[in-house]
Coordinates of C-alpha atoms in Angstrom, one line a residue:
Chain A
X1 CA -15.6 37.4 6.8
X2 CA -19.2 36.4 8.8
X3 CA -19.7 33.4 10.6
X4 CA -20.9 31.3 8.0
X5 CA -18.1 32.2 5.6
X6 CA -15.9 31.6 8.4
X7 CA -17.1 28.2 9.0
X8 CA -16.7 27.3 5.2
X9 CA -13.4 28.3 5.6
X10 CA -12.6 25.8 8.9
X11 CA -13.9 23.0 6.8
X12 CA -12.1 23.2 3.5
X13 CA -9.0 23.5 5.3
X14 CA -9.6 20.9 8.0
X15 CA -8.7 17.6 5.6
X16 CA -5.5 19.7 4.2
X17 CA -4.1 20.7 7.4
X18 CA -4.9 17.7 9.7
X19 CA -3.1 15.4 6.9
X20 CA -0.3 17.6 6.4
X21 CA 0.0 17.8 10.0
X22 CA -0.6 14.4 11.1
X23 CA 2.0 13.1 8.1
X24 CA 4.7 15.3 9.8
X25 CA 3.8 14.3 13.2
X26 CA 2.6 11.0 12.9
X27 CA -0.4 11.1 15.5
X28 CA -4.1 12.2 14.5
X29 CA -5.1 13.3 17.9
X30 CA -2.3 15.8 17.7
X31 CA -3.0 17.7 14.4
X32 CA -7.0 17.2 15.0
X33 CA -6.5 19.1 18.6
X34 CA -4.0 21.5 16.8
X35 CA -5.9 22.2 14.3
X36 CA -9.2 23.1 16.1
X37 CA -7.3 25.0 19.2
X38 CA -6.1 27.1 15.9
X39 CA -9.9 27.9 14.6
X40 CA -10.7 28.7 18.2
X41 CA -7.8 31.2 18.1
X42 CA -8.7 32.7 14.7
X43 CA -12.2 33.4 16.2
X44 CA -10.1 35.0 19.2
X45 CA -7.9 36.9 17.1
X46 CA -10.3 38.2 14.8
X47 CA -14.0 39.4 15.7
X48 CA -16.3 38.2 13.1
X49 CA -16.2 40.1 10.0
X50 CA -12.0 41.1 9.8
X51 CA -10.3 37.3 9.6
X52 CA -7.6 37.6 7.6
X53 CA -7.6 36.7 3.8
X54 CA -6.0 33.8 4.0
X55 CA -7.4 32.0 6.6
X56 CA -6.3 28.8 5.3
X57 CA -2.1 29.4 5.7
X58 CA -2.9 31.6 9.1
X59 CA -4.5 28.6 10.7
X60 CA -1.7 26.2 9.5
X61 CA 0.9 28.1 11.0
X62 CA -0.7 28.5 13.6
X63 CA -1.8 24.8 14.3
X64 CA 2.1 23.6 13.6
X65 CA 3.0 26.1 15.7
X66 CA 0.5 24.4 18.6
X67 CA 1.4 21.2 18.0
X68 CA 5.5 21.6 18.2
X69 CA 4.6 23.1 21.3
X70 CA 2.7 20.5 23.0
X71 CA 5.0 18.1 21.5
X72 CA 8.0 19.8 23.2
X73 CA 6.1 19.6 26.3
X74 CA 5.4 16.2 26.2
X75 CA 9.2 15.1 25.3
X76 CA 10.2 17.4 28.2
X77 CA 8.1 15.4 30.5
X78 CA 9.2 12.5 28.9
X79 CA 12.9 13.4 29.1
X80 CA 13.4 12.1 25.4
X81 CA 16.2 14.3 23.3
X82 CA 15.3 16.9 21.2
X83 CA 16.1 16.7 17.6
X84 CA 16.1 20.1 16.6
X85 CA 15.6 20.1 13.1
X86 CA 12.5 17.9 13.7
X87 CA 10.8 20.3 16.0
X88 CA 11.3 23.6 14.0
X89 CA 8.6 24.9 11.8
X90 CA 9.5 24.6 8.0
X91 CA 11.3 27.4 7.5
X92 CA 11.3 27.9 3.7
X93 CA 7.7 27.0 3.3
X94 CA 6.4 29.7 5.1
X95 CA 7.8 32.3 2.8
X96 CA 6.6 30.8 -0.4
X97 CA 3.7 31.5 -2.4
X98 CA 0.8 30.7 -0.1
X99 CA -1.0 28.5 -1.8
X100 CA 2.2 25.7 -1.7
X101 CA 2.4 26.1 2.1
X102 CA 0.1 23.4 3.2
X103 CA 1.7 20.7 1.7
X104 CA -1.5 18.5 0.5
X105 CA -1.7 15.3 2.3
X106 CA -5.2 14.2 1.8
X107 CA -4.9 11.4 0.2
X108 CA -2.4 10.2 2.7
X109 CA -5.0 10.8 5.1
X110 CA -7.6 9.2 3.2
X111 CA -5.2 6.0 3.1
X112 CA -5.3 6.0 6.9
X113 CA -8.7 6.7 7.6
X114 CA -9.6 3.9 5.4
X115 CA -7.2 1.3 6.2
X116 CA -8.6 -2.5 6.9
X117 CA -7.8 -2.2 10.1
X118 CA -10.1 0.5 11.1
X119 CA -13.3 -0.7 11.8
X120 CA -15.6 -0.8 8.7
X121 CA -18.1 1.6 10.8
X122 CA -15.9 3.7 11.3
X123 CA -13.9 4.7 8.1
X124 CA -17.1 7.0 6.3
X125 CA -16.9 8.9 9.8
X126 CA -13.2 9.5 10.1
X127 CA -12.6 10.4 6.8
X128 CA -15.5 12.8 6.9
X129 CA -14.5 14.5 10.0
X130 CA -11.1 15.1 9.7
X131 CA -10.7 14.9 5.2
X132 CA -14.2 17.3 5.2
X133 CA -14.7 18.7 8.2
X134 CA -17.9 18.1 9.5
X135 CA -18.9 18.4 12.8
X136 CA -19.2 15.1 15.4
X137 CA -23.2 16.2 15.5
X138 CA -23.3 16.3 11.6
X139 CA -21.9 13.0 11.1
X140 CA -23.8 11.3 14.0
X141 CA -27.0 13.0 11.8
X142 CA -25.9 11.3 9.1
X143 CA -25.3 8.0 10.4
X144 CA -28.7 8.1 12.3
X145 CA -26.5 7.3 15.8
X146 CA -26.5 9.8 18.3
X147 CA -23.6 11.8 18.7
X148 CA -21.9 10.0 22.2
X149 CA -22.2 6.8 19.6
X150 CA -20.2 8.3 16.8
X151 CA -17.6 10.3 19.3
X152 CA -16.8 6.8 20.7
X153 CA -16.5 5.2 17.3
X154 CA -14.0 8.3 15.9
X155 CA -12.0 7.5 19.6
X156 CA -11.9 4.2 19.2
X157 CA -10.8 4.5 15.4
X158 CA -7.8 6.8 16.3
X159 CA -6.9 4.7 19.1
X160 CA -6.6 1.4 16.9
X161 CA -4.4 3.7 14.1
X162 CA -2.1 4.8 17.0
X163 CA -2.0 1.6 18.6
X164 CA -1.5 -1.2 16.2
X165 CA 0.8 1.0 14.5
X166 CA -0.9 1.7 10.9
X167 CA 1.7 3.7 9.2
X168 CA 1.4 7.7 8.5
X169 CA 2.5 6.8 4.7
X170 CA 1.2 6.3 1.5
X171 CA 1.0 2.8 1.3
X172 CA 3.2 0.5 -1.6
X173 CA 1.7 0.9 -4.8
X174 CA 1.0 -2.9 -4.7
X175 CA -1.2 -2.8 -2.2
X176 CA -3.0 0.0 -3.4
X177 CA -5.5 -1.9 -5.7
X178 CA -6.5 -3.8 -2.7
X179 CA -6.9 -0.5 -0.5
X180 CA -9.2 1.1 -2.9
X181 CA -12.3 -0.6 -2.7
X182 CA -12.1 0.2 1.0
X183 CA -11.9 3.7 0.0
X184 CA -14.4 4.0 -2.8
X185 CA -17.2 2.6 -0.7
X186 CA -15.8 5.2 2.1
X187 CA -16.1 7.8 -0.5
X188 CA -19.3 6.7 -2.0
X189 CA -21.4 6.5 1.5
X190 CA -19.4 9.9 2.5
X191 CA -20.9 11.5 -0.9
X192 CA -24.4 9.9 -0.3
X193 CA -24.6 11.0 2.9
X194 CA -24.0 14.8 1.9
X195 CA -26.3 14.3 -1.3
X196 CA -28.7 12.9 1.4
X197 CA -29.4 15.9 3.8
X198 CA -28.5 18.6 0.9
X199 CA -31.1 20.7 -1.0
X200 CA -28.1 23.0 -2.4
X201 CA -28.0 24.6 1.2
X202 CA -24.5 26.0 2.1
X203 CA -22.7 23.8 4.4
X204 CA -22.8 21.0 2.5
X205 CA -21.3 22.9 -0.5
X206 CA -17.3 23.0 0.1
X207 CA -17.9 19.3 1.1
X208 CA -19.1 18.0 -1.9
X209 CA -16.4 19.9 -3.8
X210 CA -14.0 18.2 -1.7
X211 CA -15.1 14.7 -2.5
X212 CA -15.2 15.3 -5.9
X213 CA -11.8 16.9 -5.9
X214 CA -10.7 13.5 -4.0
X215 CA -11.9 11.4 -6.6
X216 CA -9.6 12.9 -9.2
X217 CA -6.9 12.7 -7.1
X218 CA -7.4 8.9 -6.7
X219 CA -7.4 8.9 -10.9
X220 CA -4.5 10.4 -11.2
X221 CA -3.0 7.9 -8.7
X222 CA -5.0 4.8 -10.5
X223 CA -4.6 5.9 -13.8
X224 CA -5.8 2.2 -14.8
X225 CA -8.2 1.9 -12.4
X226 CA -11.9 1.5 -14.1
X227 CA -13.5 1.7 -10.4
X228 CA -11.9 4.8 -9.7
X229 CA -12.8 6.6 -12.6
X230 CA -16.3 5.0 -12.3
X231 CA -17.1 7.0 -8.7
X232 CA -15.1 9.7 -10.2
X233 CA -18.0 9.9 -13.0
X234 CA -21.2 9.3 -10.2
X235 CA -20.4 11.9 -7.7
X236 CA -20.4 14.3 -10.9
X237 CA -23.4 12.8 -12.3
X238 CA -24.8 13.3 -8.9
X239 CA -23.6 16.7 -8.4
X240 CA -24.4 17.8 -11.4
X241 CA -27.5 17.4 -10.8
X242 CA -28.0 19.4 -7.4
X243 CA -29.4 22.5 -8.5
X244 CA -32.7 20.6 -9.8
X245 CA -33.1 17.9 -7.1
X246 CA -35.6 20.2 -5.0
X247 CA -38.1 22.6 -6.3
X248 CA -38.4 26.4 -4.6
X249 CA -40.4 24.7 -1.8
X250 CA -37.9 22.3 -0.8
X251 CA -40.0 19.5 -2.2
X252 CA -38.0 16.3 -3.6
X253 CA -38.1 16.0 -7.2
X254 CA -37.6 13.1 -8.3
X255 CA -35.0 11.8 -11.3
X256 CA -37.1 11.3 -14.3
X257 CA -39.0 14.3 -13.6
X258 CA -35.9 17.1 -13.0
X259 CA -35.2 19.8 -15.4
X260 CA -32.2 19.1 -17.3
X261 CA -31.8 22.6 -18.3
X262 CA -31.5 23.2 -14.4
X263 CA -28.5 20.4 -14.6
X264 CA -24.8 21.7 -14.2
X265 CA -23.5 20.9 -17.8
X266 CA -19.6 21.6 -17.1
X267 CA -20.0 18.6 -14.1
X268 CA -21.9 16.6 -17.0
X269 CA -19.0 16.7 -19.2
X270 CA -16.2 16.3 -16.8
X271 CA -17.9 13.2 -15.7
X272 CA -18.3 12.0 -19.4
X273 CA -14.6 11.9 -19.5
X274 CA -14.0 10.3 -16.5
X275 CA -16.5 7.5 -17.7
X276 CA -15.2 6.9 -21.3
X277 CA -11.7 6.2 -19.3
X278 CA -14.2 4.1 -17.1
X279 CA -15.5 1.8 -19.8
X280 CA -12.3 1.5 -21.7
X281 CA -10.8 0.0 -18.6
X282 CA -13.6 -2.1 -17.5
X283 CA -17.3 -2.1 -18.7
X284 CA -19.4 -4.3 -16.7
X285 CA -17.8 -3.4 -13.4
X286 CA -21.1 -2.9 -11.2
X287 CA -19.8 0.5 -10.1
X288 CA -19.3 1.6 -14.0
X289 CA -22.7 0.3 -14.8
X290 CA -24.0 2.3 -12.7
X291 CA -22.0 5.3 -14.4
X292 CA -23.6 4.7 -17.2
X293 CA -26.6 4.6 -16.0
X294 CA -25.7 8.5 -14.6
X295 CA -24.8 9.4 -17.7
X296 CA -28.0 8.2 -20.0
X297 CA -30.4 10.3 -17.3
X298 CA -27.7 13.1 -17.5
X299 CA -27.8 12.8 -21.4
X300 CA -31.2 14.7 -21.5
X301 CA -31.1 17.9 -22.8
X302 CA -34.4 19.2 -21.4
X303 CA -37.8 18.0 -20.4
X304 CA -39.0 17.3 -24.3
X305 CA -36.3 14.4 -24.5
X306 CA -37.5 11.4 -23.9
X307 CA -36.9 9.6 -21.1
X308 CA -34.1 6.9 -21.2
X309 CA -36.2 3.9 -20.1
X310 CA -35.3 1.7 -23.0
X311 CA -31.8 1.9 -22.5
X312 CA -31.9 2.4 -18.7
X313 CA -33.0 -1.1 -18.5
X314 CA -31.1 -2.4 -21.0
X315 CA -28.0 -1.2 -18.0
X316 CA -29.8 -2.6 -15.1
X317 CA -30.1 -6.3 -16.9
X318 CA -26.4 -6.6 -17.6
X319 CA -25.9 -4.6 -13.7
X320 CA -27.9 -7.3 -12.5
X321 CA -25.6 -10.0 -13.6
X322 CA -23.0 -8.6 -11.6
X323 CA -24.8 -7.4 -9.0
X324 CA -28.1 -9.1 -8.0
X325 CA -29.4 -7.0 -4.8
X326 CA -32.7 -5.8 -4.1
X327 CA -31.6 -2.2 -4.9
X328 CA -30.5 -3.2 -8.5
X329 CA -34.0 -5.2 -8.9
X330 CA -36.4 -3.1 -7.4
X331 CA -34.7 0.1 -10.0
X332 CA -35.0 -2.0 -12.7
X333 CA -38.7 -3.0 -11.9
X334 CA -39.5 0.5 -12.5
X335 CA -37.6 0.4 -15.9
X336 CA -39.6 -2.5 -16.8
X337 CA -42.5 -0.4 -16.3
X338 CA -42.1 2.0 -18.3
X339 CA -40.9 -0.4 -21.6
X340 CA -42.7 -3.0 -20.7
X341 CA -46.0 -3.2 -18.7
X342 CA -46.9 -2.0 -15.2
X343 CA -47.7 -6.1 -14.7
X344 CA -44.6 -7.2 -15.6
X345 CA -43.3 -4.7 -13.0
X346 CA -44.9 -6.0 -9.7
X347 CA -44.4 -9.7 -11.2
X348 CA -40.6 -8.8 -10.8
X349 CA -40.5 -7.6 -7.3
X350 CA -43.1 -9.9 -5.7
X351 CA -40.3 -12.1 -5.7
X352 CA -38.6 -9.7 -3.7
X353 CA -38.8 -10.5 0.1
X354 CA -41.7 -8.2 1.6
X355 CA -41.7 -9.2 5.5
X356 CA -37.5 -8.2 5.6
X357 CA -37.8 -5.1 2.9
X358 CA -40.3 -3.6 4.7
X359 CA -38.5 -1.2 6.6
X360 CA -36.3 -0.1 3.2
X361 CA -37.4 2.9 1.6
X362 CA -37.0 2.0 -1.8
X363 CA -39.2 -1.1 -1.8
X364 CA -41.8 1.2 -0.5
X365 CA -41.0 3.4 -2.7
X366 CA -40.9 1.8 -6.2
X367 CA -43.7 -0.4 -4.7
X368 CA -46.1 2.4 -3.9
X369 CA -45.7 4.1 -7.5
X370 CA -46.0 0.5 -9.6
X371 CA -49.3 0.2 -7.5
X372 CA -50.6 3.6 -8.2
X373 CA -49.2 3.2 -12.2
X374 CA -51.5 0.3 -12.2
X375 CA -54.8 1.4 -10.4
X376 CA -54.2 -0.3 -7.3
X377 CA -54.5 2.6 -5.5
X378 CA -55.1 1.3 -1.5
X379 CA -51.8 -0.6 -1.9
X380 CA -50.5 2.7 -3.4
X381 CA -51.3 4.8 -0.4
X382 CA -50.2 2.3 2.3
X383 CA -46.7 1.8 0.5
X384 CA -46.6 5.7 0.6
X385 CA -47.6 5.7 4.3
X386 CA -44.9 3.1 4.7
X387 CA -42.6 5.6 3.5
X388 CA -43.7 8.2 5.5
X389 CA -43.0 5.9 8.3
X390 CA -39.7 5.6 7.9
X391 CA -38.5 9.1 8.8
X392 CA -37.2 10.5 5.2
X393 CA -35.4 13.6 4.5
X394 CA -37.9 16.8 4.9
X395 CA -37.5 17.3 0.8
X396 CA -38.7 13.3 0.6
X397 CA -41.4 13.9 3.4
X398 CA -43.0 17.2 1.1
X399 CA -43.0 15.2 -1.7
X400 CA -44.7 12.1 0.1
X401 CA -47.9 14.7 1.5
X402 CA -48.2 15.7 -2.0
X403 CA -48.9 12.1 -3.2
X404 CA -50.8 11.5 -0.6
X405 CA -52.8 14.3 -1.3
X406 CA -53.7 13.3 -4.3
X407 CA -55.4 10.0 -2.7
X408 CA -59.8 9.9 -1.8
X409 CA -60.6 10.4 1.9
Chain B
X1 CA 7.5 -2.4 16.5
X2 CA 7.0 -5.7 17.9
X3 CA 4.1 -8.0 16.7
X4 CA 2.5 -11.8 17.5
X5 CA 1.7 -13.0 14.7
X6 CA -1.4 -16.0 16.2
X7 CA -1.3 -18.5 14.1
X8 CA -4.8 -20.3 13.5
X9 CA -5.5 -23.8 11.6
X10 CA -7.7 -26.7 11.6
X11 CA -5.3 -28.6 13.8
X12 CA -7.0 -32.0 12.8
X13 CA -5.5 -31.6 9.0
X14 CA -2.3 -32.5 11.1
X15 CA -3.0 -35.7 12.4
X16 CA -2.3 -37.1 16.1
X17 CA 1.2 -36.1 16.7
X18 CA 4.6 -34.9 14.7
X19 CA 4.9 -37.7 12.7
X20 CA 2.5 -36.6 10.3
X21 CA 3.5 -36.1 6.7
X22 CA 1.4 -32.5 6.5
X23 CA 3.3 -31.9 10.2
X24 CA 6.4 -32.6 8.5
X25 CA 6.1 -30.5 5.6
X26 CA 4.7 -27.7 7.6
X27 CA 7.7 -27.8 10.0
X28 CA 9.7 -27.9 7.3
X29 CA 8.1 -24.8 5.6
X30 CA 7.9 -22.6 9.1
X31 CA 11.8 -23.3 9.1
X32 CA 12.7 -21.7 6.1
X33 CA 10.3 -19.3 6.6
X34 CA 12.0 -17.9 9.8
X35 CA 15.3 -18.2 8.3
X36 CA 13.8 -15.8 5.6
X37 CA 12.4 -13.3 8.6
X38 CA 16.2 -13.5 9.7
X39 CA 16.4 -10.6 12.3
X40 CA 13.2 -10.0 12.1
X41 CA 11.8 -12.7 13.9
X42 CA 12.2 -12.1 17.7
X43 CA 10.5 -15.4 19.0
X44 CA 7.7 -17.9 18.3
X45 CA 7.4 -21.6 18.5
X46 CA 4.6 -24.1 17.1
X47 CA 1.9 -25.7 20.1
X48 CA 1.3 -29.4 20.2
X49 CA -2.7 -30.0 19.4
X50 CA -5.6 -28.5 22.0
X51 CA -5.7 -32.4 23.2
X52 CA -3.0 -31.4 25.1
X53 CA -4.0 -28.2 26.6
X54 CA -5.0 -27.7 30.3
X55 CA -6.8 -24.4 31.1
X56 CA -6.3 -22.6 34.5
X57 CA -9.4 -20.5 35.0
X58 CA -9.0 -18.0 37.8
X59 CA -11.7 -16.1 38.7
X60 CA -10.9 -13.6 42.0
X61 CA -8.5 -15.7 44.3
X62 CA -9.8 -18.6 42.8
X63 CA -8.6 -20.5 39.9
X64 CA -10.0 -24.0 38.6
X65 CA -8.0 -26.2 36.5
X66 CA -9.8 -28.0 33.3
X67 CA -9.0 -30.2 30.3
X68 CA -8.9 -28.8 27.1
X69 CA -8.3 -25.8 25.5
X70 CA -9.9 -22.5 26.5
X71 CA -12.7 -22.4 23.7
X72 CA -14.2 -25.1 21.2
X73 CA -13.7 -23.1 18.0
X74 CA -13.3 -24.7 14.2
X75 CA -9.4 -23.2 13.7
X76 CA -7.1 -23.9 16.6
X77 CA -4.4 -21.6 17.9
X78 CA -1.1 -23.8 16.1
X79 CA 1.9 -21.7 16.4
X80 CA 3.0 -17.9 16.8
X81 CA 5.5 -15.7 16.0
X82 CA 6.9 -12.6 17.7
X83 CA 8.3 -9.9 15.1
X84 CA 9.7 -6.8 14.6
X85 CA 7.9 -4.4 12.0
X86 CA 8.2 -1.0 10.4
X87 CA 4.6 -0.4 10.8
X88 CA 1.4 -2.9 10.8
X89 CA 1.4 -2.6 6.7
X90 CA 4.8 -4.5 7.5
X91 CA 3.3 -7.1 10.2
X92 CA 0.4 -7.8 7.8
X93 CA 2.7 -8.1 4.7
X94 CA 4.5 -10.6 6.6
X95 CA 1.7 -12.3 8.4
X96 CA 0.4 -12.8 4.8
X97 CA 3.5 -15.3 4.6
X98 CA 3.4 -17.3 7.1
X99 CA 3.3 -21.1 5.7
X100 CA -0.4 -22.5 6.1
X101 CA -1.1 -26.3 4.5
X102 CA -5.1 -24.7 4.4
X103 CA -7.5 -22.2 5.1
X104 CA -6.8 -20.5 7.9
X105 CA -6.0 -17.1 10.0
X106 CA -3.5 -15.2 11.3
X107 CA -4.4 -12.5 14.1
X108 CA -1.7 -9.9 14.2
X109 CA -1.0 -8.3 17.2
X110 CA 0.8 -5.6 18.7
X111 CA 3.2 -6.1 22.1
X112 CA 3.2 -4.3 24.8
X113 CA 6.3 -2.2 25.2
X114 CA 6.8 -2.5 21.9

């Protein structure tokens, strides 16, 4: 197994064996520093190219193995007794089948990471670095904070779970309603930040998976929960949709103009199901309107199909009942264009507060191509030129030189 | 473990003193509530209103003594209680129940050598 493979490995199995680790021995630090002492000594053990198969149970073993270890030395300095049957390995487990021998504790883990007493800023980062796997530096990418910032925030965030004493257990299933929003939006900006920075590169891959496997373990845990089935449904739509989101130059393409044929029709359908649950449980949630929004883009076959617009916008007026934000307005301002008039467009976001949207790519955005659909082409260029401005991904910033190109002079 | 639970209200809704018909109801519901905590409850006791407070600042060697309460803030520190708790999903389960007559907060927060 190479490096890169190797890696891949070290983050799929990061979220299972830090939560089953950390729900046995009820302190993060512990099965984070177990665990990534165990991937130094897998790299010791075996020279790139001869891991072992099973990387995933080695690495567990190995990891319970440090961390019963440094626990014993800790009780020894602490002179506390030994309870014997708590500091053995699980015997039994390690001869079953080895795909039962990390016991799967995400979600516990998940429940932790997003609990309300973590700090807000904080919950997207934990959950990504020790439920995915990513790397201090590609979190602190993510977030736009450099990485000292985000190291302090993950420090501080364990310290306040060990602390105040938030429990290493699934919370009551009363409570659980009230825990889940906290999740979601943790999972939502965890997923956006991975669709973010990924044109279908590699390291991003397992990590998507993961989220999307998380999100149908939350269904199956909310059975009647129309939100959860609702991100369920998005981070499918989204995913489905990778393998067309940038063309063989790396260049952004954006929605309307993706090849559906491109489009990943298995994740099409599995979201589909998730959103029919969705709007039987609750149809003008704000997160399953958004679904359905997903799933009339996703409902194009190929390129010949007409574009949703009429029924696009139809979703955004009853969205924007729920939820009236600048992001749900300035989407449905291009809507408007398209069945309506380019006029009727601007007139909807010139109400929209210029001076303080400035710096927010999608009001340049959506402003720059209403401009250009209507002939008012310096506005155009300056909105693009805003855009530019305001440091986008390299697949946004390709895309952005082409438009520009396309302008006199 | 061992919590405070910081108990904070718009002491004004109380009125002057104990006498107080919201004083008295609230007394009365904080009683039943900590007979309801049982063993649970480890300490606490309701404050008379900031109008009564003095504040000792000390500041190296030096300390100054002032009227008043230590900040000017819109919900007052009332009343507290010290607990013992599974977990924090405990302490804020029962924080949650702590008798309030109105809007108000309750700052859970865990002792040392707990």
């Amino acid at each position: 197994m190479n490096g890169a493979a190797l890696d891949q490995v070290f983050r799929a199995a990061s979220g299972r064996i830090i939560g089953a680790l950390a729900a046995r021995f009820r302190d993060l630090d512990l099965a984070e520093d177990a665990f990534s002492e165990s991937c130094v000594r897998l790299l010791q053990a075996w020279p790139a190219d001869s891991a072992p198969g099973d990387a995933a149970s080695w690495l567990y073993r190995v990891a319970e193995r440090i961390a019963l270890d440094s626990l014993r030395r800790q009780r020894t300095r602490e002179r506390l007794v030994l309870n014997d049957s708590y500091l053995e390995p699980a015997g039994e487990k390690v001869m079953a089948d080895d795909r039962y021998i990390i016991p799967d504790e995400r979600l516990r883990l998940i429940f932790i990471c997003c609990h309300p007493a973590v700090a807000a800023d904080a919950r997207a980062a934990l959950t990504l670095r020790l439920v995915c796997g990513l790397t201090v530096a590609e979190i602190a990418r993510a977030f736009l904070v450099t990485e000292p910032t985000l190291a302090q925030r993950l420090v501080r965030a364990k310290r306040k779970i060990a602390n105040a004493g938030v429990p290493f257990e699934l919370p009551r299933p009363e409570l659980w309603p009230e825990r889940m929003e906290a999740i979601l939006s943790t999972l939502e900006v965890t997923y956006a930040k991975a669709h973010e920075d990924a044109a279908g590169s590699g390291p991003h891959a397992s990590f998507a998976a993961e989220v999307l496997h998380l999100t149908r373990l939350l269904t199956e845990l909310l059975p009647s929960s129309a939100d959860t089935h609702a991100l369920a449904a998005l981070v499918r739509y989204a995913e489905a949709r990778r393998p067309a989101r940038v063309d063989d130059d790396g260049m952004m393409i954006p929605l309307s103009d993706q090849d559906p044929a491109r489009w990943r029709r298995d994740l099409i359908d599995e979201a589909g199901g998730f959103f029919a649950r969705a709007s039987e449980l609750g149809a003008d949630s704000p997160r399953v309107l958004q679904a359905a929004l997903q799933g009339a883009w996703c409902a194009r076959r190929c390129l010949e199909d007409p574009a949703p617009w009429s029924q696009v916008l139809g979703l955004y007026d009853r969205l924007l009942v729920v939820r009236d934000d600048p992001v749900v307005r300035l989407n449905r301002a291009v809507a408007v264009a398209h069945v309506v008039g380019d006029n009727e467009a601007l007139a909807e976001i010139a109400s929209l507060d210029a001076i303080r949207l400035a710096s927010f790519p999608p009001f340049q955005a959506v402003r720059a191509e209403l401009c250009a659909r209507s002939g008012r082409m310096a506005e155009a260029r300056a909105a693009y030129e805003a855009l530019l401005a305001l440091n986008p991904s390299a697949a946004e910033r390709l895309w952005l030189w082409r438009k520009l190109r396309a302008f006199p002079g | 473990m061992k919590y405070a639970l910081l108990i904070y209200e718009n002491e004004a809704f109380y009125g002057p003193d104990e006498t107080g018909p919201e004083m008295q109801e609230i007394v009365r519901r904080h009683m039943a509530f900590s007979q309801e905590l049982g063993a649970k409850c480890i300490g606490g006791a309701g404050l008379k209103a900031t109008t009564t407070a003095t504040t000792v600042r000390m500041s190296g060697d030096a300390s100054t003594v002032h009227d008043g309460p230590f900040a000017e803030v819109k919900e007052q520190l009332g009343g507290f209680y010290l607990i013992e708790a599974a977990d924090l999903d405990e302490a804020i389960a029962i924080a949650k129940k702590v008798p309030m007559l109105q809007d108000g907060l309750i700052e859970v927060r865990p002792m040392l050598g707990g």
